[in-house]
Amino acid sequence: METFKRKKRLLLFIAFALIGVMSTFGQTERTLDFNALLSNFADPPSEYRTAPFMVWNYKVTKSDIARMIDEYKSQGSGAIIIHPRPGLITEYLSDEWFDLYAYAIEKAKEKGMTVWIYDENSYPSGFGGGHVPADMPESFNQGQGLKLEKVMLLPEDIDSYFLCLRKEEDKWIDITGDKASYKGETGDYYLYKKTYYSNSDWYGGYSYVDLMIPGVTEKFNAVTMDGYQKRFGQEFGRSILGVFTDEPEIPSSGGIRWTPLLFDTFKTQWGYDLKTLLPLLDEEIGDWKRVRHDYFSTLLSLFIKHWSKPYHDYCEKHNLKWTGHYWEHDWPNIDSGPDNMAMYEWHQMPAIDMLFNQLNEDSLQGQFGNIRSVKELGSVANQKGFKRVLSETYGGGGWDESLRDFKRLGDWEYVLGVNFMNQHLSHMTLTGARKYDYPPEFSSVSPWWNDYYVVNDYFGRLSMLLSNGIQKNKILVIEPTTTIWCHYSVNNCSSIIWDIGVAFQRFVTKLEMAQVEYDLGSEAIIRGNGSVMNGTLKVGEASYTTVVLPPMMESVDVSTFWLLKDFVAQGGQLIAFSQPKEVGGKASSELSSLLDEPSVIHLTELEPDVVRRYLSDKDFGISYHNGDLYHQRREYKGGELVFMVNSSLDQPTRGIIRMKGTALLKLDALEGKVYGYPSHVSDRGLEASFEIEPCGSLILYVSHKPLEKEYPTEVKFERGTKLEASFPVKVTRLQDNVLPIDFCNLSLKGKDYRNIYFYKAADLAYKAYGFRSGNPWNHSIQYKRNVMDKDTVRSGGFVTTYHFNVVGAADFENIQLVIENSGLFTVKMNGMEIKSIPGTWWLDRHFGVYDIQKSVRSGMNDVEVSINSMSVYAEIEQIYVVGDFSVIPGSDRWSISQVVPTFGLGSWKDQKLPFYSWGMSYSKSYRVDKGNVHYFIQLNKWNGTATEVFVNGEKAGVIFKEPNNLNITPYLKSGENMIDVHVIGSLYNLYGPHYNNPSKGLASPWNWRNVEKPIDPSAYNFIDYGLMEDFDVYSD
């Protein structure tokens, strides 16, 4: 075995030569002056405010652009990320596209907002909406995988195989150039055939591209970014801040991942030939761990060299920040990329996504609860000096996500390292299939939208605080990713990679719960940025006095070994929860000798005593019980900021925080106010007690010197005198009731389909007229105009018929029908043609409204929606009946009745409002004698996405979480005061998903597919929205 001393310089030189000049450190300089931030705390600048995905998913118009930007501004966002997405009709990257973009930039500037470019037509980034494969066939036509076939005799089509190996004893020989001479000769043959990415409508009819081929990224930037640069280059770095890239990847097309440069690069980097060792990527014999390690290291260097570095350099040259994310949640699966964390250092603003609303701290590939994923991002920020790091958040969490959920999810990722919120997503329209594209929806369509400013302002303030100061974690936990490489096989993956992943996930979760302050380390980043000085391991701008090898780590890289050797020799604290015996996948006596050094600490479990002795800070500590507590600490000039989060849904957390300092402040990021916070000095330092409610947070600032001014004490609710209302609560429905109808009969080209789900009906209609994948606006994108160019049908359409039942009399004062894209269709109600009301819409501006008061009848009603000539716009969708009526269950369907109950407390669904999604008002009047007292409203049992409180017609505030009270003193007058409490629902009860037993907290387009038959009304899983118990008003 060669010694590492002979290989050390060679390997590091090769790594740098392949990657090129390392990425530059930092972005704009952080502010360390805490007092300077306080002046902007109430109203943080737009740079710290959120940036929703502004989804362009229809025929884009200036009026829609202006409307959407106005909405974002009104609710406190500071930027937009313009995101092309399925449903887009306007031609991507056309002159019209850039004209509309110019308009969006100007409207954003008028509102004091900035713009970010989303670099792809949907995702994953790299294919340029089909333009890259169209212009550069070599980006996809050379193959992306090698599929293995083992045979004893060479087949007749042997010439179709790319690589042919023959096993002789314990090695393989390459017979590719002489394969004809082996025909008919029995042997142990390993044959590799190229595989290719398949064409798909998702890629505009082309396939994805190979991002490891030289020139592909440059072509991508040329077809995508150059158009923006030519039109708006003068705005780069000013009103256009950067570029968002989404899930670029290097998956195999089948078999092991191959790319044209693989074998030559491997040999240059590692000094031996991969071709004749290719079987070791599947078989565990010989030097298989070393070969796999070196193979994945080569893929990573190719990915960085040919994707990350050109893109990074393009953005540097053009004064843009490159943000976006990879497949960080797939780990320990590395099919999409060998080391996602290693990619982050090449971004000026690295990012992750954190989707859905299902807390799971055990799942390796979860989203909310996946501590590793978020800590990687925050750690890279500390190591590379990035001021801002972004998260694409909330997508797919469902229509029912509430303001409480939004805060809880955001708090969790912020405390772990995020400081820039990107909401997923805000559609231009919900027309057709677009409404099922990973709700929730951040626009006025959502019933809670007018209250969202509370959450948006909160995260603007929090982003400002967490983007400045410095987080100085002194402990580095090295990730076991290179150990994963040693075991990973695309074709025959060992279960040990999942065991390693589970062990690591549990380890970092324990660290968080024990309030240990640490960073994670990618060995690729450590290799390029690591050094040892005076017993400290420096990784870029971060310095670590303790390094931890986590459980089940078996191998480290050569460069890591040398750094650890120096680190231990200089007195650094190395803690080993495992005993790795390999360097680069090869057994190493030198590593064993290093770990046998007396100063190396060997541990097996992360017990409390271990944390206290080796992983705690003598000048800082948090003790607590109950809840699900996380914290982050940041240093400022003259003090420290501590952000604490309780992610528990139902348990408060209580505890004591201890730190160095003289005085404490509480920063209320929901209200934008600063208060003094009670504390006392003990022999252990400054101490303070805290209690954080479920889904709550606490921001404290400890000053290291006396405060320059006195801050007020927070007025807290204490139950004093309960006021008596002047009359019992009066309950009012704020909008019309609704009945959606999602099954229909379809007559299509002489065939009749009865009682089928609208989704299936739409696919049948589109396929009948030449759209092979069904609805083209559902799961495909346009390359140029290749969807619109199919809109050539001049005769032949379809007829859909919907039914709804009226129980009792049909003498409705207010009843209407709603049909999407109503201008396309002929609509008949019970055989009578009806016309939509001009200029009137419901929910979405493309949802037309029909007055059916005169045509509705008792019993079964038929609504016929037809089109004579099929149109590409003619999506068959559910229809809606809206008005002043009740919705009641029957044996096999929902019906409506004109009898409307007197509403009261309790669930809306039990008051004949099962699909109702908006708000109910609960009103009482109180006589108040104003004096030197405070008045609070207290909600008791309720359920909704938010609650609005109005006093004498003026909005006093929003309640959306514990402790469910609000100080209403400033809004009261002496005498009678009307208090209206509006409990707000969500579109979940309208849109579900209601079929196939969907899990809560995850809503993807697939939840609205594959529905075969209606379900009984009793099988619907509605949410119980409403005020379940009356509210109270107290004086202190």
Coordinates of N, CA and C in Angstrom, one line a residue, residues 517-685:
E517 N -24.2 23.3 20.1 CA -24.0 24.3 19.0 C -22.9 23.7 18.1
Y518 N -23.2 23.3 16.9 CA -22.3 22.6 16.0 C -22.6 22.9 14.5
D519 N -21.6 22.7 13.7 CA -21.8 22.7 12.3 C -21.6 21.3 11.7
L520 N -22.1 21.1 10.5 CA -21.8 19.9 9.8 C -20.7 20.2 8.7
G521 N -19.9 19.1 8.4 CA -18.8 19.3 7.5 C -18.9 18.3 6.3
S522 N -18.9 18.8 5.1 CA -18.7 18.0 3.9 C -17.2 17.9 3.7
E523 N -16.7 16.7 3.5 CA -15.3 16.5 3.3 C -14.8 17.2 2.0
A524 N -15.7 17.3 1.0 CA -15.3 18.1 -0.2 C -15.0 19.5 0.1
I525 N -15.8 20.1 1.0 CA -15.6 21.5 1.4 C -14.4 21.7 2.3
I526 N -14.3 20.7 3.2 CA -13.1 20.7 4.1 C -11.8 20.6 3.3
R527 N -11.8 19.8 2.3 CA -10.6 19.6 1.4 C -10.2 20.9 0.8
G528 N -11.2 21.6 0.3 CA -10.8 22.9 -0.4 C -10.6 24.1 0.4
N529 N -11.1 24.0 1.7 CA -11.1 25.2 2.5 C -10.5 25.0 3.9
G530 N -10.0 23.8 4.2 CA -9.5 23.4 5.5 C -8.0 23.7 5.8
S531 N -7.8 24.0 7.0 CA -6.4 24.2 7.5 C -6.4 24.1 9.0
V532 N -5.2 23.8 9.6 CA -5.1 23.7 11.0 C -4.2 24.7 11.5
M533 N -4.6 25.4 12.6 CA -3.7 26.4 13.2 C -3.9 26.5 14.7
N534 N -2.9 26.3 15.5 CA -3.0 26.4 16.9 C -4.1 25.5 17.5
G535 N -4.2 24.3 17.0 CA -5.2 23.4 17.6 C -6.6 23.6 17.2
T536 N -6.8 24.5 16.1 CA -8.1 24.8 15.6 C -8.2 24.4 14.2
L537 N -9.3 23.7 13.8 CA -9.5 23.3 12.4 C -10.3 24.5 11.8
K538 N -9.7 25.1 10.8 CA -10.4 26.2 10.2 C -11.0 25.7 8.8
V539 N -12.3 25.9 8.6 CA -12.9 25.6 7.4 C -13.4 27.0 6.8
G540 N -12.7 27.6 5.9 CA -13.1 28.9 5.5 C -13.1 29.9 6.6
E541 N -14.2 30.5 6.9 CA -14.3 31.5 7.9 C -14.7 31.0 9.3
A542 N -14.9 29.7 9.3 CA -15.3 29.0 10.6 C -14.1 28.4 11.3
S543 N -14.1 28.4 12.6 CA -13.0 27.8 13.4 C -13.6 26.8 14.4
Y544 N -13.0 25.6 14.4 CA -13.5 24.5 15.3 C -12.4 24.0 16.2
T545 N -12.8 24.0 17.5 CA -11.8 23.4 18.5 C -12.2 22.0 18.8
T546 N -13.4 21.5 18.4 CA -13.8 20.1 18.5 C -14.2 19.6 17.2
V547 N -13.7 18.4 16.9 CA -14.2 17.7 15.7 C -14.8 16.3 16.1
V548 N -16.0 16.0 15.5 CA -16.7 14.8 15.9 C -16.8 13.9 14.7
L549 N -16.4 12.6 14.9 CA -16.6 11.5 13.9 C -17.9 10.8 14.4
P550 N -19.0 10.9 13.6 CA -20.3 10.4 14.0 C -20.3 8.8 14.0
P551 N -21.4 8.2 14.5 CA -21.5 6.8 14.5 C -21.5 6.2 13.0
M552 N -20.9 5.0 12.9 CA -20.9 4.3 11.7 C -20.1 4.9 10.6
M553 N -19.2 5.8 10.9 CA -18.3 6.3 9.9 C -17.1 5.3 9.7
E554 N -16.9 4.9 8.5 CA -15.9 3.8 8.2 C -14.7 4.4 7.5
S555 N -14.9 5.5 6.7 CA -13.8 5.9 5.9 C -13.8 7.5 5.9
V556 N -12.6 8.0 5.8 CA -12.4 9.5 5.6 C -11.6 9.7 4.3
D557 N -11.6 10.9 3.8 CA -10.8 11.2 2.6 C -9.4 11.4 3.0
V558 N -8.5 11.3 2.1 CA -7.1 11.5 2.4 C -6.8 12.9 3.0
S559 N -7.4 13.9 2.4 CA -7.2 15.2 2.9 C -7.7 15.4 4.3
T560 N -8.9 14.7 4.6 CA -9.4 14.8 5.9 C -8.5 14.1 6.9
F561 N -7.9 13.0 6.5 CA -6.9 12.3 7.4 C -5.8 13.3 7.8
W562 N -5.2 13.9 6.8 CA -4.1 14.8 7.1 C -4.4 16.0 8.0
L563 N -5.6 16.5 7.8 CA -6.0 17.6 8.6 C -6.3 17.1 10.0
L564 N -6.9 16.0 10.2 CA -7.2 15.4 11.5 C -5.9 15.1 12.2
K565 N -4.9 14.6 11.5 CA -3.6 14.3 12.1 C -2.9 15.5 12.6
D566 N -3.0 16.6 11.8 CA -2.4 17.9 12.3 C -3.2 18.4 13.5
F567 N -4.5 18.3 13.4 CA -5.4 18.8 14.4 C -5.1 18.2 15.8
V568 N -5.0 16.9 15.8 CA -4.7 16.1 17.0 C -3.4 16.5 17.5
A569 N -2.4 16.6 16.6 CA -1.0 16.9 17.0 C -0.9 18.2 17.7
Q570 N -1.8 19.1 17.3 CA -1.7 20.5 17.8 C -2.6 20.7 19.0
G571 N -3.3 19.6 19.5 CA -4.1 19.7 20.7 C -5.6 19.9 20.5
G572 N -6.0 19.7 19.3 CA -7.5 19.8 19.0 C -8.2 18.6 19.6
Q573 N -9.5 18.8 20.0 CA -10.2 17.8 20.6 C -11.0 17.0 19.5
L574 N -10.6 15.7 19.3 CA -11.2 14.8 18.4 C -12.0 13.8 19.2
I575 N -13.3 13.8 18.9 CA -14.2 12.8 19.5 C -14.7 11.8 18.5
A576 N -14.5 10.5 18.8 CA -14.9 9.5 17.8 C -16.0 8.7 18.4
F577 N -17.2 8.8 17.8 CA -18.3 7.9 18.1 C -18.3 6.6 17.2
S578 N -17.3 6.5 16.4 CA -17.0 5.4 15.5 C -15.5 5.2 15.4
Q579 N -15.1 4.1 14.8 CA -13.7 3.8 14.6 C -13.4 3.6 13.1
P580 N -13.4 4.6 12.3 CA -13.1 4.4 10.9 C -11.7 3.8 10.7
K581 N -11.6 2.8 9.8 CA -10.4 2.2 9.5 C -9.9 2.3 8.1
E582 N -10.6 3.1 7.3 CA -10.2 3.3 5.9 C -10.0 4.7 5.5
V583 N -9.1 5.0 4.6 CA -8.9 6.3 4.0 C -9.2 6.1 2.5
G584 N -10.2 6.9 2.1 CA -10.6 6.7 0.7 C -11.1 5.3 0.3
G585 N -11.6 4.6 1.3 CA -12.2 3.3 1.0 C -11.1 2.2 1.1
K586 N -9.9 2.5 1.5 CA -8.9 1.5 1.6 C -8.3 1.4 3.0
A587 N -8.1 0.2 3.5 CA -7.7 0.0 4.9 C -6.4 0.8 5.2
S588 N -6.3 1.4 6.3 CA -5.2 2.4 6.7 C -4.8 2.1 8.1
S589 N -3.5 1.6 8.2 CA -3.0 1.5 9.5 C -2.6 2.9 10.1
E590 N -2.3 3.8 9.3 CA -2.0 5.2 9.8 C -3.2 5.9 10.4
L591 N -4.4 5.6 9.8 CA -5.6 6.2 10.5 C -5.9 5.5 11.8
S592 N -5.7 4.2 11.8 CA -5.9 3.5 13.1 C -4.9 4.0 14.2
S593 N -3.7 4.3 13.8 CA -2.7 4.8 14.7 C -3.1 6.2 15.2
L594 N -3.7 7.0 14.3 CA -4.1 8.3 14.7 C -5.2 8.2 15.8
L595 N -6.2 7.3 15.5 CA -7.3 7.2 16.4 C -6.9 6.5 17.7
D596 N -5.7 5.9 17.8 CA -5.2 5.3 19.0 C -4.5 6.3 19.9
E597 N -4.3 7.5 19.4 CA -3.7 8.5 20.2 C -4.4 8.7 21.5
P598 N -3.7 8.9 22.6 CA -4.3 9.0 23.9 C -5.3 10.2 24.0
S599 N -5.0 11.3 23.3 CA -5.9 12.4 23.4 C -7.2 12.3 22.7
V600 N -7.3 11.3 21.8 CA -8.6 11.1 21.1 C -9.6 10.5 22.0
I601 N -10.8 11.1 22.1 CA -11.9 10.6 23.0 C -12.8 9.7 22.2
H602 N -12.9 8.5 22.7 CA -13.8 7.5 22.1 C -15.1 7.3 23.0
L603 N -16.2 7.5 22.3 CA -17.5 7.4 23.0 C -18.4 6.5 22.1
T604 N -19.5 6.0 22.8 CA -20.4 5.2 22.1 C -21.8 5.8 22.0
E605 N -22.2 6.5 23.1 CA -23.6 7.1 23.1 C -23.5 8.6 23.5
L606 N -24.5 9.3 22.9 CA -24.5 10.8 23.2 C -25.4 11.0 24.5
E607 N -24.8 10.6 25.6 CA -25.5 10.8 26.9 C -25.4 12.2 27.4
P608 N -26.3 12.6 28.3 CA -26.2 13.9 28.9 C -24.9 14.3 29.5
D609 N -24.2 13.3 30.2 CA -22.9 13.5 30.8 C -21.9 13.8 29.7
V610 N -22.0 13.1 28.5 CA -21.1 13.4 27.4 C -21.2 14.8 26.9
V611 N -22.5 15.2 26.8 CA -22.7 16.6 26.3 C -22.1 17.6 27.3
R612 N -22.4 17.4 28.6 CA -21.9 18.3 29.6 C -20.4 18.4 29.6
R613 N -19.7 17.2 29.5 CA -18.2 17.2 29.6 C -17.5 17.7 28.4
Y614 N -18.0 17.3 27.2 CA -17.3 17.5 25.9 C -17.9 18.5 24.9
L615 N -19.2 18.7 25.0 CA -19.9 19.4 23.9 C -20.6 20.7 24.4
S616 N -20.4 21.1 25.6 CA -21.1 22.3 26.1 C -20.2 23.5 26.2
D617 N -20.8 24.7 26.3 CA -20.0 25.9 26.4 C -20.2 26.4 27.9
K618 N -19.0 26.6 28.5 CA -19.1 27.0 29.9 C -19.7 28.3 30.2
D619 N -19.8 29.2 29.1 CA -20.4 30.5 29.3 C -21.8 30.6 28.8
F620 N -22.4 29.5 28.4 CA -23.7 29.5 27.8 C -24.4 28.2 28.0
G621 N -25.7 28.2 28.4 CA -26.4 27.0 28.5 C -27.9 27.2 28.6
I622 N -28.6 26.2 28.1 CA -30.1 26.2 28.2 C -30.5 24.8 28.8
S623 N -31.3 24.9 29.9 CA -32.0 23.7 30.4 C -33.5 23.9 30.3
Y624 N -34.2 22.8 29.9 CA -35.6 22.9 29.7 C -36.3 21.6 29.9
H625 N -37.6 21.6 29.9 CA -38.3 20.4 30.0 C -39.6 20.6 29.1
N626 N -40.0 19.5 28.5 CA -41.2 19.4 27.6 C -40.9 20.2 26.3
G627 N -41.9 20.0 25.4 CA -41.8 20.7 24.2 C -40.7 20.1 23.2
D628 N -40.4 20.9 22.2 CA -39.5 20.4 21.1 C -38.6 21.6 20.8
L629 N -37.6 21.9 21.7 CA -36.8 23.1 21.7 C -35.6 23.1 20.8
Y630 N -35.4 24.2 20.0 CA -34.2 24.4 19.2 C -33.7 25.8 19.5
H631 N -32.4 26.1 19.3 CA -32.0 27.4 19.5 C -30.8 27.7 18.5
Q632 N -30.6 29.0 18.2 CA -29.5 29.5 17.5 C -29.0 30.7 18.2
R633 N -27.6 30.9 18.3 CA -27.0 32.0 19.0 C -26.1 32.7 18.0
R634 N -26.2 34.1 18.0 CA -25.4 34.9 17.1 C -24.7 36.0 17.8
E635 N -23.5 36.2 17.5 CA -22.7 37.3 18.2 C -22.8 38.6 17.4
Y636 N -23.1 39.6 18.2 CA -23.0 41.0 17.7 C -22.0 41.8 18.5
K637 N -21.6 42.9 18.0 CA -20.7 43.8 18.7 C -21.4 44.3 20.0
G638 N -20.8 43.8 21.1 CA -21.4 44.2 22.4 C -22.5 43.3 22.9
G639 N -22.8 42.2 22.3 CA -23.9 41.4 22.8 C -24.1 40.1 21.9
E640 N -25.1 39.4 22.3 CA -25.5 38.2 21.6 C -27.0 38.1 21.4
L641 N -27.4 37.5 20.3 CA -28.8 37.2 20.0 C -29.1 35.7 20.2
V642 N -30.1 35.4 20.9 CA -30.5 34.0 21.0 C -31.9 33.8 20.5
F643 N -32.1 32.9 19.5 CA -33.4 32.7 19.0 C -33.8 31.2 19.4
M644 N -34.9 31.1 20.1 CA -35.4 29.8 20.6 C -36.8 29.5 20.0
V645 N -37.0 28.2 19.6 CA -38.2 27.8 18.9 C -38.7 26.6 19.6
N646 N -40.0 26.5 19.8 CA -40.7 25.3 20.3 C -41.6 24.8 19.2
S647 N -41.1 23.7 18.6 CA -41.9 23.1 17.4 C -43.0 22.2 17.8
S648 N -43.2 22.0 19.1 CA -44.3 21.1 19.5 C -45.6 21.7 19.2
L649 N -46.5 20.8 18.7 CA -47.9 21.3 18.5 C -48.7 21.5 19.7
D650 N -48.4 20.8 20.8 CA -49.3 20.8 21.9 C -48.6 21.0 23.3
Q651 N -47.3 21.0 23.4 CA -46.7 21.2 24.7 C -45.9 22.5 24.7
P652 N -46.1 23.3 25.8 CA -45.2 24.4 26.0 C -43.9 23.9 26.5
T653 N -42.8 24.7 26.3 CA -41.5 24.3 26.9 C -41.1 25.4 27.9
R654 N -40.6 25.0 29.0 CA -40.2 25.9 30.1 C -38.7 25.6 30.4
G655 N -38.0 26.7 30.8 CA -36.6 26.4 31.1 C -35.9 27.7 31.6
I656 N -34.6 27.5 31.7 CA -33.7 28.6 32.1 C -32.6 28.7 31.1
I657 N -32.3 30.0 30.7 CA -31.1 30.3 29.8 C -30.1 31.0 30.7
R658 N -28.8 30.6 30.4 CA -27.7 31.2 31.2 C -26.6 31.6 30.2
M659 N -26.1 32.9 30.4 CA -25.1 33.4 29.5 C -24.4 34.6 30.1
K660 N -23.3 35.0 29.5 CA -22.6 36.2 30.0 C -23.3 37.4 29.5
G661 N -23.4 38.4 30.4 CA -24.0 39.7 30.0 C -24.5 40.5 31.2
T662 N -25.1 41.6 30.9 CA -25.6 42.5 32.0 C -27.1 42.8 32.0
A663 N -27.7 42.6 30.8 CA -29.1 42.9 30.7 C -29.7 42.2 29.5
L664 N -31.0 41.9 29.6 CA -31.7 41.2 28.5 C -32.8 42.0 27.9
L665 N -33.0 41.9 26.6 CA -34.1 42.4 25.8 C -34.9 41.3 25.1
K666 N -36.2 41.5 25.1 CA -37.0 40.6 24.3 C -37.4 41.3 23.0
L667 N -37.2 40.7 21.9 CA -37.6 41.2 20.6 C -38.9 40.5 20.1
D668 N -40.0 41.2 20.1 CA -41.2 40.6 19.6 C -41.3 40.8 18.1
A669 N -41.0 39.8 17.4 CA -40.9 39.9 15.9 C -42.3 39.8 15.3
L670 N -43.4 39.4 16.0 CA -44.7 39.5 15.5 C -45.3 40.9 15.5
E671 N -44.9 41.7 16.6 CA -45.4 43.0 16.7 C -44.3 44.1 16.3
G672 N -43.1 43.7 16.2 CA -42.0 44.6 15.9 C -41.7 45.5 17.0
K673 N -41.8 45.0 18.2 CA -41.5 45.8 19.4 C -40.4 45.2 20.3
V674 N -39.8 46.0 21.1 CA -38.7 45.6 21.9 C -39.0 45.9 23.4
Y675 N -38.8 44.9 24.3 CA -39.2 45.0 25.7 C -38.0 44.6 26.5
G676 N -37.9 45.2 27.7 CA -37.0 44.7 28.7 C -37.4 43.3 29.1
Y677 N -36.5 42.4 29.5 CA -36.8 41.0 29.9 C -36.2 40.7 31.2
P678 N -37.0 40.2 32.1 CA -36.5 40.0 33.5 C -35.4 38.9 33.6
S679 N -34.3 39.2 34.3 CA -33.2 38.3 34.5 C -32.6 38.6 35.9
H680 N -31.7 37.7 36.3 CA -30.9 38.0 37.5 C -29.5 37.4 37.3
V681 N -28.6 37.9 38.1 CA -27.2 37.5 38.1 C -27.0 36.4 39.1
S682 N -26.4 35.3 38.7 CA -26.0 34.2 39.6 C -24.6 34.0 39.5
D683 N -24.1 33.0 40.3 CA -22.6 32.7 40.2 C -22.3 32.0 38.8
R684 N -23.3 31.7 38.1 CA -23.1 31.1 36.7 C -23.2 32.1 35.6
G685 N -23.6 33.3 35.9 CA -23.8 34.4 34.9 C -25.1 35.0 35.0

